[in-house]
Structure formats: structure tokens, C-alpha cells
Amino acid sequence: MRVILLGAPGAGKGTQAQYICKEFGIP
């Protein structure tokens, strides 16, 4: 499963990625 987060730099993609990884159990 590959999730692509679009957004301007500093738009919180890193935080969203951490949340998604935690929610879906992605290592």
C-alpha cells in the first residue's frame, strides 16, 4: 500500500505520515 501525501513544504505531511503509519500499522 502506497500513500502519497500532496502539499506544500511545511504543510504537515510528516505529521500526517506518522499518523497514517500508526493508524494502518505501516512500518
mmCIF file of C-alpha atoms in Angstrom:
data_model
loop_
_atom_site.group_PDB
_atom_site.id
_atom_site.type_symbol
_atom_site.label_atom_id
_atom_site.label_comp_id
_atom_site.label_asym_id
_atom_site.label_seq_id
_atom_site.Cartn_x
_atom_site.Cartn_y
_atom_site.Cartn_z
ATOM 1 C CA MET A 1 0.000 0.000 0.000
ATOM 2 C CA ARG A 2 1.496 3.298 -1.078
ATOM 3 C CA VAL A 3 0.169 6.571 0.255
ATOM 4 C CA ILE A 4 1.185 9.806 -1.445
ATOM 5 C CA LEU A 5 0.718 12.989 0.549
ATOM 6 C CA LEU A 6 0.483 16.134 -1.533
ATOM 7 C CA GLY A 7 1.030 19.582 -0.135
ATOM 8 C CA ALA A 8 3.380 22.490 0.137
ATOM 9 C CA PRO A 9 6.569 22.054 2.177
ATOM 10 C CA GLY A 10 5.778 22.534 5.847
ATOM 11 C CA ALA A 11 2.101 21.692 5.324
ATOM 12 C CA GLY A 12 2.257 18.930 7.935
ATOM 13 C CA LYS A 13 2.931 15.972 5.615
ATOM 14 C CA GLY A 14 5.394 14.486 8.094
ATOM 15 C CA THR A 15 2.849 14.611 10.883
ATOM 16 C CA GLN A 16 0.167 13.119 8.651
ATOM 17 C CA ALA A 17 2.548 10.361 7.542
ATOM 18 C CA GLN A 18 3.275 9.426 11.157
ATOM 19 C CA TYR A 19 -0.439 9.357 11.931
ATOM 20 C CA ILE A 20 -1.227 7.227 8.875
ATOM 21 C CA CYS A 21 1.567 4.792 9.723
ATOM 22 C CA LYS A 22 0.249 4.456 13.259
ATOM 23 C CA GLU A 23 -3.369 4.073 12.160
ATOM 24 C CA PHE A 24 -2.700 1.456 9.489
ATOM 25 C CA GLY A 25 0.282 -0.248 11.105
ATOM 26 C CA ILE A 26 2.679 0.610 8.285
ATOM 27 C CA PRO A 27 6.288 0.053 9.364
#
